[in-house]
Amino acid sequence: MNDHLNHEHDHGDGNHDHGHDHEHPDDPRPARDWDALRLKYTPYLSVLLVACVLYSTFFTVAETEFALVTQFGRPVDTVTEAGLHVKWPYQSATYFDRRLRVYNPRPSEFLTRDKKNLVIESYVLWQIDDPEVFVQTVGDEVAAEMRLHDITWAGLAAAMGNHDLDAIVSPDPEKLQTQRLLDELTEQTGARALEEYGIRVADVRIKRLNLPEQNKQSVFARMRAERERIARQYRAEGEEQALRIRADADRQREETLSLAYKQAEQTKGEGDAEAARVYGRAYSRNPQFYKLVRTLEAYKKALDDQTTVILSSDSELLRLLTRGQ
């Protein structure tokens, strides 16, 4: 008999394990799911793409800014007007503050033409004028202030070396040349900074000026002596002017008194002459009455309630009092 007839089959659980896999045809459901997802999210992706393109195309510039448009790192345009602007999506915009800035260099010691040391603390007002040149030469604010420090230091050193100390610090305003010196320094520094770095220097000024510790006492003593000399000169000029004023006042006083005395004497003479004429007319009309009036006037001037008069018996005054003659 054949060998397969001798095989024993185990049908205990009623299940047959034939030891082979069943192959099925490809399932179309994953392809249908991908198409559905693509159809669902394509509009959103399109809107997002358009928003990104618009965002990279439009840009705004504030009133206090410059915008430098670059293409692959190369400047192509400088925008100075505030508002909304357009660029290509593959271009980029870099912003720079156009407002004035204050740079305070560290204090430095300089030597004047007459070999005097000065410690000067200055400040510089500056702003970006040409963003393209600024980016190509310095790039940022820190590097710009380093260049300004070098230019300002060199300018101050040259200016101090061409002037004596009296032209910078002096009690005499006519000797001071600080204002002109700083104006020239601002002009020279600004021209160089604008040409080389695209920076406009608005002003360079001295904030504080000191002397080295070893020179302070001698310089202060010299300045004190100079001020004392000027004070003595002012006092002498004042005293001289006061003497002139007093002499002129005395002269005017004497002239006024002399003129007043002259007018008084003239008026007095005219009054005496008029009185004499009046007396003369009165005497010519009635000598007795005139004599009586004159005598009474003499009594009025000479006698009062506290006067004691001793007269001789033949005195005219006594006779007039006793006899009325």
GROMACS .gro file of N, CA and C in nm, residues 27-114:
model
  264
   27ASP      N    1  -0.403   4.593  -0.220
   27ASP     CA    2  -0.519   4.664  -0.164
   27ASP      C    3  -0.518   4.808  -0.216
   28PRO      N    4  -0.617   4.867  -0.284
   28PRO     CA    5  -0.617   5.006  -0.340
   28PRO      C    6  -0.650   5.112  -0.237
   29ARG      N    7  -0.675   5.079  -0.111
   29ARG     CA    8  -0.717   5.179  -0.013
   29ARG      C    9  -0.607   5.280   0.022
   30PRO      N   10  -0.475   5.249   0.041
   30PRO     CA   11  -0.372   5.352   0.070
   30PRO      C   12  -0.362   5.459  -0.038
   31ALA      N   13  -0.372   5.426  -0.161
   31ALA     CA   14  -0.365   5.526  -0.269
   31ALA      C   15  -0.484   5.620  -0.261
   32ARG      N   16  -0.603   5.561  -0.231
   32ARG     CA   17  -0.721   5.648  -0.220
   32ARG      C   18  -0.708   5.743  -0.100
   33ASP      N   19  -0.648   5.698   0.011
   33ASP     CA   20  -0.628   5.785   0.129
   33ASP      C   21  -0.531   5.900   0.099
   34TRP      N   22  -0.423   5.872   0.028
   34TRP     CA   23  -0.326   5.978  -0.006
   34TRP      C   24  -0.388   6.083  -0.097
   35ASP      N   25  -0.464   6.042  -0.193
   35ASP     CA   26  -0.532   6.138  -0.282
   35ASP      C   27  -0.628   6.226  -0.205
   36ALA      N   28  -0.696   6.168  -0.108
   36ALA     CA   29  -0.790   6.248  -0.029
   36ALA      C   30  -0.718   6.352   0.057
   37LEU      N   31  -0.607   6.309   0.116
   37LEU     CA   32  -0.530   6.404   0.197
   37LEU      C   33  -0.475   6.518   0.111
   38ARG      N   34  -0.426   6.481  -0.006
   38ARG     CA   35  -0.370   6.584  -0.094
   38ARG      C   36  -0.477   6.683  -0.137
   39LEU      N   37  -0.594   6.633  -0.170
   39LEU     CA   38  -0.702   6.723  -0.209
   39LEU      C   39  -0.748   6.810  -0.092
   40LYS      N   40  -0.738   6.758   0.028
   40LYS     CA   41  -0.786   6.832   0.146
   40LYS      C   42  -0.691   6.945   0.186
   41TYR      N   43  -0.559   6.919   0.181
   41TYR     CA   44  -0.463   7.017   0.234
   41TYR      C   45  -0.395   7.102   0.128
   42THR      N   46  -0.417   7.072   0.001
   42THR     CA   47  -0.353   7.154  -0.104
   42THR      C   48  -0.394   7.301  -0.097
   43PRO      N   49  -0.521   7.337  -0.075
   43PRO     CA   50  -0.555   7.481  -0.065
   43PRO      C   51  -0.484   7.550   0.050
   44TYR      N   52  -0.471   7.481   0.164
   44TYR     CA   53  -0.403   7.542   0.278
   44TYR      C   54  -0.255   7.564   0.249
   45LEU      N   55  -0.195   7.465   0.185
   45LEU     CA   56  -0.053   7.479   0.151
   45LEU      C   57  -0.033   7.592   0.050
   46SER      N   58  -0.128   7.607  -0.042
   46SER     CA   59  -0.116   7.714  -0.142
   46SER      C   60  -0.127   7.851  -0.076
   47VAL      N   61  -0.223   7.864   0.018
   47VAL     CA   62  -0.237   7.991   0.089
   47VAL      C   63  -0.112   8.021   0.170
   48LEU      N   64  -0.056   7.918   0.237
   48LEU     CA   65   0.065   7.938   0.316
   48LEU      C   66   0.181   7.979   0.227
   49LEU      N   67   0.193   7.918   0.110
   49LEU     CA   68   0.300   7.953   0.017
   49LEU      C   69   0.285   8.096  -0.032
   50VAL      N   70   0.163   8.136  -0.065
   50VAL     CA   71   0.140   8.274  -0.111
   50VAL      C   72   0.172   8.373   0.000
   51ALA      N   73   0.134   8.339   0.126
   51ALA     CA   74   0.162   8.428   0.239
   51ALA      C   75   0.312   8.443   0.260
   52CYS      N   76   0.386   8.334   0.245
   52CYS     CA   77   0.532   8.342   0.261
   52CYS      C   78   0.594   8.429   0.152
   53VAL      N   79   0.542   8.414   0.029
   53VAL     CA   80   0.595   8.496  -0.081
   53VAL      C   81   0.565   8.643  -0.058
   54LEU      N   82   0.443   8.672  -0.014
   54LEU     CA   83   0.407   8.812   0.012
   54LEU      C   84   0.488   8.867   0.129
   55TYR      N   85   0.508   8.787   0.231
   55TYR     CA   86   0.584   8.832   0.347
   55TYR      C   87   0.729   8.865   0.310
   56SER      N   88   0.784   8.785   0.221
   56SER     CA   89   0.923   8.809   0.180
   56SER      C   90   0.932   8.914   0.069
   57THR      N   91   0.818   8.958   0.016
   57THR     CA   92   0.819   9.058  -0.091
   57THR      C   93   0.800   9.199  -0.038
   58PHE      N   94   0.707   9.217   0.056
   58PHE     CA   95   0.679   9.349   0.111
   58PHE      C   96   0.755   9.371   0.242
   59PHE      N   97   0.796   9.494   0.263
   59PHE     CA   98   0.860   9.530   0.390
   59PHE      C   99   0.830   9.676   0.420
   60THR      N  100   0.838   9.714   0.545
   60THR     CA  101   0.807   9.851   0.588
   60THR      C  102   0.931   9.916   0.648
   61VAL      N  103   0.938  10.047   0.631
   61VAL     CA  104   1.049  10.126   0.684
   61VAL      C  105   0.991  10.233   0.776
   62ALA      N  106   1.042  10.243   0.898
   62ALA     CA  107   0.994  10.342   0.995
   62ALA      C  108   1.060  10.478   0.968
   63GLU      N  109   1.005  10.580   1.032
   63GLU     CA  110   1.059  10.716   1.015
   63GLU      C  111   1.201  10.727   1.067
   64THR      N  112   1.237  10.646   1.163
   64THR     CA  113   1.369  10.656   1.227
   64THR      C  114   1.470  10.558   1.169
   65GLU      N  115   1.440  10.499   1.052
   65GLU     CA  116   1.525  10.392   0.999
   65GLU      C  117   1.564  10.416   0.853
   66PHE      N  118   1.677  10.353   0.815
   66PHE     CA  119   1.713  10.326   0.677
   66PHE      C  120   1.689  10.177   0.652
   67ALA      N  121   1.669  10.141   0.527
   67ALA     CA  122   1.663  10.000   0.489
   67ALA      C  123   1.758   9.978   0.371
   68LEU      N  124   1.847   9.882   0.387
   68LEU     CA  125   1.941   9.847   0.280
   68LEU      C  126   1.898   9.713   0.222
   69VAL      N  127   1.860   9.712   0.094
   69VAL     CA  128   1.817   9.591   0.025
   69VAL      C  129   1.939   9.524  -0.036
   70THR      N  130   1.959   9.398  -0.002
   70THR     CA  131   2.073   9.323  -0.053
   70THR      C  132   2.025   9.200  -0.129
   71GLN      N  133   2.106   9.160  -0.227
   71GLN     CA  134   2.076   9.040  -0.306
   71GLN      C  135   2.197   8.949  -0.301
   72PHE      N  136   2.182   8.838  -0.229
   72PHE     CA  137   2.291   8.744  -0.208
   72PHE      C  138   2.412   8.814  -0.146
   73GLY      N  139   2.383   8.905  -0.050
   73GLY     CA  140   2.488   8.976   0.021
   73GLY      C  141   2.539   9.101  -0.046
   74ARG      N  142   2.493   9.130  -0.167
   74ARG     CA  143   2.540   9.249  -0.240
   74ARG      C  144   2.433   9.357  -0.234
   75PRO      N  145   2.467   9.480  -0.186
   75PRO     CA  146   2.367   9.588  -0.178
   75PRO      C  147   2.317   9.627  -0.317
   76VAL      N  148   2.184   9.640  -0.327
   76VAL     CA  149   2.125   9.678  -0.456
   76VAL      C  150   2.041   9.804  -0.445
   77ASP      N  151   1.997   9.842  -0.324
   77ASP     CA  152   1.912   9.960  -0.311
   77ASP      C  153   1.914  10.008  -0.166
   78THR      N  154   1.902  10.141  -0.149
   78THR     CA  155   1.891  10.202  -0.016
   78THR      C  156   1.758  10.274  -0.008
   79VAL      N  157   1.674  10.237   0.087
   79VAL     CA  158   1.541  10.295   0.104
   79VAL      C  159   1.546  10.391   0.222
   80THR      N  160   1.516  10.518   0.195
   80THR     CA  161   1.520  10.621   0.299
   80THR      C  162   1.382  10.675   0.333
   81GLU      N  163   1.282  10.647   0.249
   81GLU     CA  164   1.148  10.698   0.273
   81GLU      C  165   1.069  10.598   0.358
   82ALA      N  166   0.998  10.650   0.458
   82ALA     CA  167   0.918  10.564   0.545
   82ALA      C  168   0.795  10.514   0.470
   83GLY      N  169   0.749  10.394   0.508
   83GLY     CA  170   0.628  10.339   0.448
   83GLY      C  171   0.648  10.196   0.400
   84LEU      N  172   0.555  10.149   0.317
   84LEU     CA  173   0.557  10.012   0.265
   84LEU      C  174   0.633  10.009   0.132
   85HIS      N  175   0.720   9.910   0.117
   85HIS     CA  176   0.803   9.898  -0.004
   85HIS      C  177   0.803   9.752  -0.051
   86VAL      N  178   0.852   9.732  -0.173
   86VAL     CA  179   0.850   9.600  -0.236
   86VAL      C  180   0.991   9.561  -0.277
   87LYS      N  181   1.021   9.433  -0.265
   87LYS     CA  182   1.147   9.377  -0.312
   87LYS      C  183   1.119   9.236  -0.365
   88TRP      N  184   1.218   9.177  -0.428
   88TRP     CA  185   1.202   9.039  -0.474
   88TRP      C  186   1.211   8.945  -0.355
   89PRO      N  187   1.143   8.833  -0.361
   89PRO     CA  188   1.145   8.741  -0.246
   89PRO      C  189   1.285   8.692  -0.211
   90TYR      N  190   1.373   8.680  -0.310
   90TYR     CA  191   1.507   8.630  -0.282
   90TYR      C  192   1.601   8.741  -0.231
   91GLN      N  193   1.550   8.863  -0.220
   91GLN     CA  194   1.628   8.972  -0.164
   91GLN      C  195   1.595   8.988  -0.016
   92SER      N  196   1.685   9.053   0.058
   92SER     CA  197   1.665   9.074   0.202
   92SER      C  198   1.685   9.222   0.234
   93ALA      N  199   1.623   9.266   0.344
   93ALA     CA  200   1.631   9.406   0.387
   93ALA      C  201   1.697   9.413   0.525
   94THR      N  202   1.796   9.500   0.537
   94THR     CA  203   1.866   9.522   0.665
   94THR      C  204   1.836   9.663   0.710
   95TYR      N  205   1.799   9.679   0.837
   95TYR     CA  206   1.755   9.809   0.889
   95TYR      C  207   1.865   9.873   0.972
   96PHE      N  208   1.873  10.008   0.960
   96PHE     CA  209   1.970  10.086   1.036
   96PHE      C  210   1.899  10.207   1.097
   97ASP      N  211   1.933  10.237   1.220
   97ASP     CA  212   1.877  10.354   1.289
   97ASP      C  213   1.940  10.480   1.232
   98ARG      N  214   1.856  10.574   1.187
   98ARG     CA  215   1.907  10.697   1.126
   98ARG      C  216   1.916  10.812   1.225
   99ARG      N  217   1.879  10.794   1.351
   99ARG     CA  218   1.880  10.901   1.451
   99ARG      C  219   2.022  10.932   1.500
  100LEU      N  220   2.036  11.050   1.561
  100LEU     CA  221   2.165  11.088   1.618
  100LEU      C  222   2.200  10.998   1.735
  101ARG      N  223   2.327  10.963   1.745
  101ARG     CA  224   2.376  10.884   1.857
  101ARG      C  225   2.487  10.961   1.926
  102VAL      N  226   2.509  10.930   2.051
  102VAL     CA  227   2.613  10.996   2.130
  102VAL      C  228   2.720  10.892   2.163
  103TYR      N  229   2.842  10.923   2.122
  103TYR     CA  230   2.956  10.837   2.155
  103TYR      C  231   3.045  10.911   2.253
  104ASN      N  232   3.075  10.846   2.365
  104ASN     CA  233   3.159  10.905   2.469
  104ASN      C  234   3.292  10.831   2.475
  105PRO      N  235   3.394  10.883   2.408
  105PRO     CA  236   3.525  10.817   2.417
  105PRO      C  237   3.579  10.823   2.560
  106ARG      N  238   3.666  10.731   2.591
  106ARG     CA  239   3.728  10.734   2.724
  106ARG      C  240   3.823  10.853   2.734
  107PRO      N  241   3.840  10.910   2.854
  107PRO     CA  242   3.930  11.026   2.870
  107PRO      C  243   4.072  10.993   2.825
  108SER      N  244   4.133  11.087   2.758
  108SER     CA  245   4.269  11.069   2.706
  108SER      C  246   4.354  11.190   2.741
  109GLU      N  247   4.484  11.169   2.749
  109GLU     CA  248   4.577  11.277   2.783
  109GLU      C  249   4.643  11.329   2.656
  110PHE      N  250   4.646  11.462   2.643
  110PHE     CA  251   4.703  11.526   2.525
  110PHE      C  252   4.807  11.629   2.569
  111LEU      N  253   4.897  11.663   2.477
  111LEU     CA  254   5.004  11.758   2.503
  111LEU      C  255   4.983  11.883   2.419
  112THR      N  256   4.984  12.001   2.484
  112THR     CA  257   4.966  12.126   2.411
  112THR      C  258   5.097  12.171   2.350
  113ARG      N  259   5.089  12.279   2.272
  113ARG     CA  260   5.210  12.327   2.205
  113ARG      C  261   5.314  12.377   2.304
  114ASP      N  262   5.271  12.432   2.417
  114ASP     CA  263   5.366  12.479   2.519
  114ASP      C  264   5.398  12.371   2.621
   0.00000   0.00000   0.00000
